[in-house]
C-alpha positions as CSV (number, residue, x, y, z in Angstrom):
1,M,-4.0,18.2,8.3
2,P,-4.2,14.8,11.1
3,T,-3.4,15.7,14.2
4,I,-1.4,12.5,16.0
5,K,-3.1,10.7,19.1
6,N,-1.0,8.3,19.6
7,M,1.8,6.4,18.8
8,L,3.3,2.8,19.7
9,A,6.8,1.4,18.8
10,R,7.7,-2.4,18.8
11,K,10.9,-4.8,17.4
12,V,10.1,-6.1,14.7
13,F,12.4,-9.2,12.9
14,D,13.1,-8.6,9.2
15,S,13.1,-11.0,6.7
16,R,17.0,-11.4,7.6
17,G,16.3,-12.3,12.0
18,V,17.6,-9.0,11.9
19,E,15.9,-6.5,14.9
20,T,14.0,-3.5,12.8
21,L,11.8,-0.7,14.9
22,E,7.9,-0.8,13.6
23,I,5.9,2.0,14.5
24,D,1.9,2.5,14.3
25,I,0.6,5.9,14.2
26,I,-3.3,7.0,15.1
27,T,-4.5,9.9,14.1
28,E,-8.1,11.9,14.0
29,N,-8.7,10.0,10.7
30,G,-7.0,6.3,10.7
31,F,-3.8,4.5,11.6
32,G,-0.9,3.8,9.7
33,R,1.9,1.1,10.4
34,V,5.5,2.2,9.2
35,A,8.9,0.0,9.5
36,A,12.3,1.1,9.1
37,P,14.5,-1.6,7.8
38,F,18.2,-2.1,8.9
39,G,19.5,-1.6,5.3
40,A,22.0,-3.6,3.3
41,P,24.6,-5.0,4.7
42,G,28.0,-3.0,4.6
43,S,25.7,0.4,3.7
44,R,26.5,3.1,5.6
45,G,27.1,5.9,3.0
46,K,27.6,9.7,4.2
47,F,23.3,10.3,3.9
48,E,22.4,7.2,5.5
49,V,20.6,7.4,8.7
50,P,22.5,6.6,12.1
51,A,21.0,3.6,13.4
52,Y,19.0,4.0,16.6
53,S,20.5,3.0,20.4
54,P,19.3,0.1,21.7
55,E,17.2,2.6,24.4
56,G,15.9,4.2,21.5
57,L,12.8,1.6,21.3
58,S,11.6,2.7,25.0
59,K,12.4,6.3,24.0
60,C,10.4,6.4,21.5
61,N,7.4,5.4,23.1
62,D,7.7,8.4,25.6
63,F,6.3,10.2,23.0
64,K,4.0,13.2,24.4
65,T,0.6,14.2,22.7
């Protein structure tokens, strides 16, 4: 299984201009990028993951390998 070597989180804007989260993950075997869309307006069902707090982005970059 690949080992995560580094991770970088940043704010980006979705197609509606809403801030969302994008993360780059660097492993010993390569690179991947993921984005977490904000979701549909009003979509807050009981299985929905809670939104990250405003300081959540800076805390993401405190990830330790």
